[in-house]
Short mmCIF file of N, CA and C in Angstrom, two decimals:
data_model
loop_
_atom_site.label_atom_id
_atom_site.label_comp_id
_atom_site.label_asym_id
_atom_site.label_seq_id
_atom_site.Cartn_x
_atom_site.Cartn_y
_atom_site.Cartn_z
N MET A 379 96.46 88.81 125.50
CA MET A 379 97.28 88.42 124.38
C MET A 379 98.42 89.42 124.23
N LEU A 380 99.59 88.90 123.98
CA LEU A 380 100.80 89.73 123.87
C LEU A 380 101.48 89.41 122.54
N ILE A 381 101.80 90.45 121.80
CA ILE A 381 102.48 90.27 120.51
C ILE A 381 103.75 91.10 120.54
N SER A 382 104.87 90.48 120.24
CA SER A 382 106.15 91.20 120.14
C SER A 382 106.84 90.78 118.86
N LEU A 383 107.25 91.73 118.07
CA LEU A 383 107.96 91.45 116.83
C LEU A 383 109.24 92.27 116.79
N PHE A 384 110.31 91.65 116.37
CA PHE A 384 111.58 92.35 116.23
C PHE A 384 112.13 92.08 114.84
N GLY A 385 112.75 93.08 114.23
CA GLY A 385 113.32 92.93 112.91
C GLY A 385 114.60 93.72 112.77
N MET A 386 115.33 93.42 111.69
CA MET A 386 116.59 94.11 111.44
C MET A 386 116.73 94.31 109.94
N ASP A 387 117.13 95.52 109.52
CA ASP A 387 117.35 95.85 108.12
C ASP A 387 118.78 96.32 107.95
N ASN A 388 119.49 95.77 106.95
CA ASN A 388 120.84 96.21 106.59
C ASN A 388 120.80 96.81 105.19
N TYR A 389 121.42 97.98 105.00
CA TYR A 389 121.49 98.58 103.67
C TYR A 389 122.60 99.61 103.63
N ASP A 390 122.93 100.04 102.41
CA ASP A 390 123.92 101.09 102.20
C ASP A 390 123.21 102.44 102.23
N ASN A 391 123.76 103.38 102.99
CA ASN A 391 123.14 104.70 103.06
C ASN A 391 123.67 105.59 101.93
N GLU A 392 123.17 106.84 101.88
CA GLU A 392 123.53 107.75 100.78
C GLU A 392 124.99 108.17 100.81
N ASN A 393 125.68 108.02 101.94
CA ASN A 393 127.10 108.39 102.03
C ASN A 393 128.03 107.23 101.68
N GLY A 394 127.49 106.11 101.27
CA GLY A 394 128.30 104.96 100.92
C GLY A 394 128.64 104.06 102.10
N GLY A 395 128.16 104.38 103.27
CA GLY A 395 128.42 103.57 104.45
C GLY A 395 127.33 102.54 104.68
N LYS A 396 127.58 101.65 105.59
CA LYS A 396 126.60 100.63 105.95
C LYS A 396 125.72 101.15 107.07
N GLN A 397 124.47 100.76 107.04
CA GLN A 397 123.53 101.17 108.07
C GLN A 397 122.68 99.97 108.48
N ARG A 398 122.38 99.88 109.75
CA ARG A 398 121.54 98.80 110.28
C ARG A 398 120.45 99.43 111.13
N ASP A 399 119.21 99.05 110.85
CA ASP A 399 118.06 99.52 111.61
C ASP A 399 117.44 98.35 112.35
N TYR A 400 117.13 98.56 113.61
CA TYR A 400 116.43 97.57 114.42
C TYR A 400 115.00 98.05 114.61
N ASN A 401 114.02 97.20 114.27
CA ASN A 401 112.61 97.55 114.36
C ASN A 401 111.94 96.69 115.42
N PHE A 402 110.94 97.25 116.07
CA PHE A 402 110.17 96.47 117.03
C PHE A 402 108.70 96.89 116.98
N ARG A 403 107.86 95.97 117.42
CA ARG A 403 106.42 96.21 117.54
C ARG A 403 105.92 95.41 118.74
N TYR A 404 105.18 96.05 119.60
CA TYR A 404 104.67 95.42 120.81
C TYR A 404 103.18 95.73 120.92
N ALA A 405 102.38 94.70 121.15
CA ALA A 405 100.93 94.89 121.28
C ALA A 405 100.45 94.18 122.54
N GLN A 406 99.53 94.81 123.21
CA GLN A 406 98.95 94.24 124.43
C GLN A 406 97.46 94.52 124.44
N ARG A 407 96.67 93.51 124.79
CA ARG A 407 95.21 93.67 124.89
C ARG A 407 94.79 93.68 126.35
N PHE A 408 93.74 94.46 126.62
CA PHE A 408 93.24 94.61 127.98
C PHE A 408 91.72 94.47 127.98
N PHE A 409 91.14 94.35 129.17
CA PHE A 409 89.69 94.34 129.38
C PHE A 409 88.98 93.33 128.48
N ASN A 410 89.37 92.05 128.63
CA ASN A 410 88.75 90.96 127.89
C ASN A 410 88.86 91.17 126.37
N ASP A 411 90.02 91.60 125.92
CA ASP A 411 90.35 91.83 124.50
C ASP A 411 89.53 92.94 123.85
N ARG A 412 88.97 93.85 124.62
CA ARG A 412 88.21 94.96 124.04
C ARG A 412 89.09 96.16 123.72
N PHE A 413 90.20 96.30 124.39
CA PHE A 413 91.08 97.46 124.24
C PHE A 413 92.49 96.96 123.90
N GLN A 414 93.11 97.54 122.87
CA GLN A 414 94.45 97.12 122.45
C GLN A 414 95.36 98.33 122.30
N VAL A 415 96.59 98.20 122.79
CA VAL A 415 97.62 99.22 122.66
C VAL A 415 98.74 98.61 121.82
N VAL A 416 99.16 99.31 120.76
CA VAL A 416 100.25 98.87 119.89
C VAL A 416 101.31 99.96 119.87
N ILE A 417 102.55 99.58 120.21
CA ILE A 417 103.67 100.52 120.22
C ILE A 417 104.76 99.95 119.32
N GLY A 418 105.34 100.80 118.48
CA GLY A 418 106.40 100.36 117.59
C GLY A 418 107.41 101.46 117.34
N GLY A 419 108.57 101.07 116.85
CA GLY A 419 109.59 102.06 116.55
C GLY A 419 110.82 101.42 115.95
N HIS A 420 111.86 102.22 115.79
CA HIS A 420 113.11 101.71 115.25
C HIS A 420 114.28 102.51 115.79
N ILE A 421 115.44 101.87 115.77
CA ILE A 421 116.69 102.50 116.17
C ILE A 421 117.67 102.28 115.03
N SER A 422 118.35 103.34 114.61
CA SER A 422 119.30 103.27 113.51
C SER A 422 120.72 103.34 114.07
N THR A 423 121.64 102.56 113.45
CA THR A 423 123.03 102.54 113.90
C THR A 423 123.93 103.42 113.06
N ASN A 424 123.36 104.23 112.19
CA ASN A 424 124.15 105.10 111.33
C ASN A 424 124.90 106.13 112.19
N ASP A 425 126.18 106.36 111.90
CA ASP A 425 126.98 107.32 112.67
C ASP A 425 126.45 108.74 112.56
N ASN A 426 125.80 109.08 111.44
CA ASN A 426 125.27 110.43 111.27
C ASN A 426 124.07 110.70 112.17
N ASN A 427 123.42 109.66 112.66
CA ASN A 427 122.24 109.85 113.51
C ASN A 427 122.59 110.13 114.96
N ILE A 428 123.86 109.96 115.34
CA ILE A 428 124.26 110.20 116.71
C ILE A 428 124.14 111.69 117.01
N GLY A 429 123.44 112.02 118.06
CA GLY A 429 123.25 113.42 118.44
C GLY A 429 122.03 114.06 117.82
N GLN A 430 121.38 113.39 116.87
CA GLN A 430 120.17 113.94 116.28
C GLN A 430 118.97 113.57 117.15
N ASN A 431 117.86 114.22 116.89
CA ASN A 431 116.63 113.92 117.61
C ASN A 431 116.00 112.67 117.03
N GLU A 432 116.38 111.52 117.50
CA GLU A 432 115.79 110.27 117.04
C GLU A 432 114.99 109.68 118.19
N SER A 433 113.70 109.47 117.96
CA SER A 433 112.86 108.94 119.02
C SER A 433 112.87 107.42 118.99
N PHE A 434 112.68 106.83 120.14
CA PHE A 434 112.67 105.38 120.27
C PHE A 434 111.31 104.81 119.86
N ILE A 435 110.23 105.49 120.23
CA ILE A 435 108.88 105.06 119.89
C ILE A 435 108.36 105.96 118.77
N ASP A 436 108.16 105.37 117.60
CA ASP A 436 107.69 106.13 116.44
C ASP A 436 106.20 105.97 116.19
N ASN A 437 105.66 104.80 116.49
CA ASN A 437 104.27 104.50 116.16
C ASN A 437 103.53 104.06 117.42
N ILE A 438 102.34 104.59 117.59
CA ILE A 438 101.49 104.17 118.70
C ILE A 438 100.04 104.22 118.23
N SER A 439 99.27 103.21 118.61
CA SER A 439 97.85 103.22 118.28
C SER A 439 97.06 102.60 119.43
N LEU A 440 95.85 103.09 119.60
CA LEU A 440 94.92 102.60 120.60
C LEU A 440 93.65 102.19 119.88
N GLU A 441 93.19 100.96 120.13
CA GLU A 441 91.97 100.47 119.49
C GLU A 441 90.98 100.01 120.55
N TYR A 442 89.71 100.34 120.33
CA TYR A 442 88.64 99.89 121.22
C TYR A 442 87.60 99.16 120.39
N ARG A 443 87.31 97.91 120.76
CA ARG A 443 86.34 97.08 120.03
C ARG A 443 84.93 97.50 120.41
N LEU A 444 84.10 97.76 119.42
CA LEU A 444 82.75 98.25 119.65
C LEU A 444 81.71 97.14 119.77
N ASP A 445 81.98 95.96 119.19
CA ASP A 445 80.99 94.89 119.23
C ASP A 445 81.63 93.57 119.66
N VAL A 446 80.79 92.61 120.00
CA VAL A 446 81.27 91.32 120.50
C VAL A 446 81.94 90.50 119.40
N SER A 447 81.47 90.62 118.17
CA SER A 447 82.02 89.82 117.08
C SER A 447 83.40 90.28 116.63
N GLY A 448 83.83 91.46 117.03
CA GLY A 448 85.16 91.94 116.68
C GLY A 448 85.28 92.45 115.26
N THR A 449 84.22 93.02 114.72
CA THR A 449 84.27 93.54 113.36
C THR A 449 84.37 95.06 113.31
N ARG A 450 84.01 95.76 114.39
CA ARG A 450 84.05 97.23 114.40
C ARG A 450 84.91 97.73 115.55
N TYR A 451 85.81 98.67 115.21
CA TYR A 451 86.74 99.25 116.18
C TYR A 451 86.80 100.76 116.00
N VAL A 452 87.14 101.46 117.06
CA VAL A 452 87.53 102.87 117.00
C VAL A 452 89.02 102.90 117.23
N ARG A 453 89.75 103.64 116.40
CA ARG A 453 91.21 103.64 116.46
C ARG A 453 91.74 105.06 116.52
N ILE A 454 92.72 105.29 117.41
CA ILE A 454 93.47 106.54 117.49
C ILE A 454 94.93 106.18 117.26
N TYR A 455 95.63 106.92 116.38
CA TYR A 455 96.99 106.53 116.03
C TYR A 455 97.90 107.73 115.82
N HIS A 456 99.20 107.46 115.92
CA HIS A 456 100.26 108.42 115.61
C HIS A 456 101.41 107.62 115.00
N ASN A 457 101.74 107.87 113.73
CA ASN A 457 102.78 107.13 113.01
C ASN A 457 103.81 108.09 112.44
N LYS A 458 105.09 107.75 112.60
CA LYS A 458 106.19 108.48 111.96
C LYS A 458 106.95 107.49 111.09
N ASN A 459 107.05 107.80 109.81
CA ASN A 459 107.74 106.93 108.86
C ASN A 459 108.65 107.76 107.98
N PHE A 460 109.74 107.16 107.53
CA PHE A 460 110.64 107.80 106.57
C PHE A 460 110.32 107.22 105.21
N ASP A 461 109.84 108.05 104.28
CA ASP A 461 109.38 107.56 102.99
C ASP A 461 110.53 107.44 101.99
N ASN A 462 111.13 108.52 101.60
CA ASN A 462 112.28 108.50 100.69
C ASN A 462 113.01 109.83 100.81
N LEU A 463 114.01 110.04 99.97
CA LEU A 463 114.79 111.27 100.07
C LEU A 463 113.98 112.52 99.74
N LEU A 464 113.01 112.42 98.84
CA LEU A 464 112.21 113.58 98.46
C LEU A 464 111.15 113.92 99.51
N GLU A 465 110.47 112.91 100.01
CA GLU A 465 109.40 113.13 100.99
C GLU A 465 109.96 113.35 102.39
N GLY A 466 110.96 112.58 102.76
CA GLY A 466 111.52 112.68 104.10
C GLY A 466 110.64 112.00 105.13
N GLU A 467 110.62 112.55 106.32
CA GLU A 467 109.83 111.96 107.40
C GLU A 467 108.38 112.39 107.29
N ILE A 468 107.48 111.44 107.35
CA ILE A 468 106.05 111.70 107.25
C ILE A 468 105.42 111.33 108.59
N THR A 469 104.68 112.26 109.17
CA THR A 469 103.99 112.02 110.44
C THR A 469 102.50 112.03 110.18
N GLU A 470 101.82 110.96 110.59
CA GLU A 470 100.38 110.84 110.46
C GLU A 470 99.77 110.71 111.85
N THR A 471 98.77 111.51 112.14
CA THR A 471 98.06 111.45 113.40
C THR A 471 96.57 111.52 113.09
N GLY A 472 95.78 110.66 113.71
CA GLY A 472 94.36 110.71 113.41
C GLY A 472 93.55 109.72 114.20
N THR A 473 92.31 109.63 113.80
CA THR A 473 91.36 108.70 114.40
C THR A 473 90.47 108.15 113.30
N GLY A 474 89.86 107.03 113.55
CA GLY A 474 89.00 106.45 112.53
C GLY A 474 88.21 105.28 113.05
N ILE A 475 87.31 104.81 112.21
CA ILE A 475 86.53 103.62 112.49
C ILE A 475 87.06 102.52 111.59
N VAL A 476 87.37 101.38 112.18
CA VAL A 476 87.94 100.25 111.45
C VAL A 476 86.89 99.16 111.35
N LEU A 477 86.67 98.65 110.13
CA LEU A 477 85.76 97.54 109.89
C LEU A 477 86.58 96.35 109.42
N ARG A 478 86.45 95.22 110.11
CA ARG A 478 87.18 94.00 109.74
C ARG A 478 86.17 92.90 109.47
N LYS A 479 86.44 92.13 108.39
CA LYS A 479 85.52 91.06 108.03
C LYS A 479 86.30 89.96 107.33
N ARG A 480 86.03 88.72 107.70
CA ARG A 480 86.63 87.57 107.01
C ARG A 480 85.71 87.15 105.88
N VAL A 481 86.31 86.92 104.73
CA VAL A 481 85.54 86.50 103.56
C VAL A 481 86.23 85.33 102.90
N ASN A 482 85.42 84.46 102.29
CA ASN A 482 85.95 83.34 101.52
C ASN A 482 85.98 83.66 100.03
N LYS A 483 85.07 84.51 99.59
CA LYS A 483 84.99 84.91 98.19
C LYS A 483 84.92 86.43 98.12
N LEU A 484 85.36 87.00 97.02
CA LEU A 484 85.42 88.45 96.87
C LEU A 484 84.04 89.09 96.98
N LYS A 485 82.99 88.43 96.48
CA LYS A 485 81.65 89.02 96.53
C LYS A 485 81.12 89.14 97.96
N GLU A 486 81.64 88.33 98.91
CA GLU A 486 81.23 88.43 100.31
C GLU A 486 81.71 89.73 100.96
N LEU A 487 82.69 90.36 100.36
CA LEU A 487 83.22 91.61 100.91
C LEU A 487 82.19 92.73 100.87
N PHE A 488 81.27 92.68 99.92
CA PHE A 488 80.29 93.75 99.72
C PHE A 488 78.94 93.45 100.34
N ILE A 489 78.83 92.36 101.11
CA ILE A 489 77.59 92.03 101.81
C ILE A 489 77.72 92.49 103.26
N PHE A 490 76.82 93.37 103.70
CA PHE A 490 76.89 93.90 105.06
C PHE A 490 75.84 93.27 105.89
#
């Protein structure tokens, strides 16, 4: 399975100029859908970003499915996001266990 998403954001930057960001996300599954790689990032067209250290790939995650039903995963990730002017760039790196479950009613969420 292959997933590709592309997006574009237009807004006014803090200097009063126009800025356009191009976003992408690419996902690929391997080994009978047990292993998934997700890569994402963005490119900014702001003139002030020229010459700065701007990376093309900002987000990457690796997921491995632990069971046949697809409810438990182990995930390793690295995400870089720009939050706001006060926070700036936030980098998150970590690992975790992901539990996914489909429910029809809210009370089914708490039944294991």
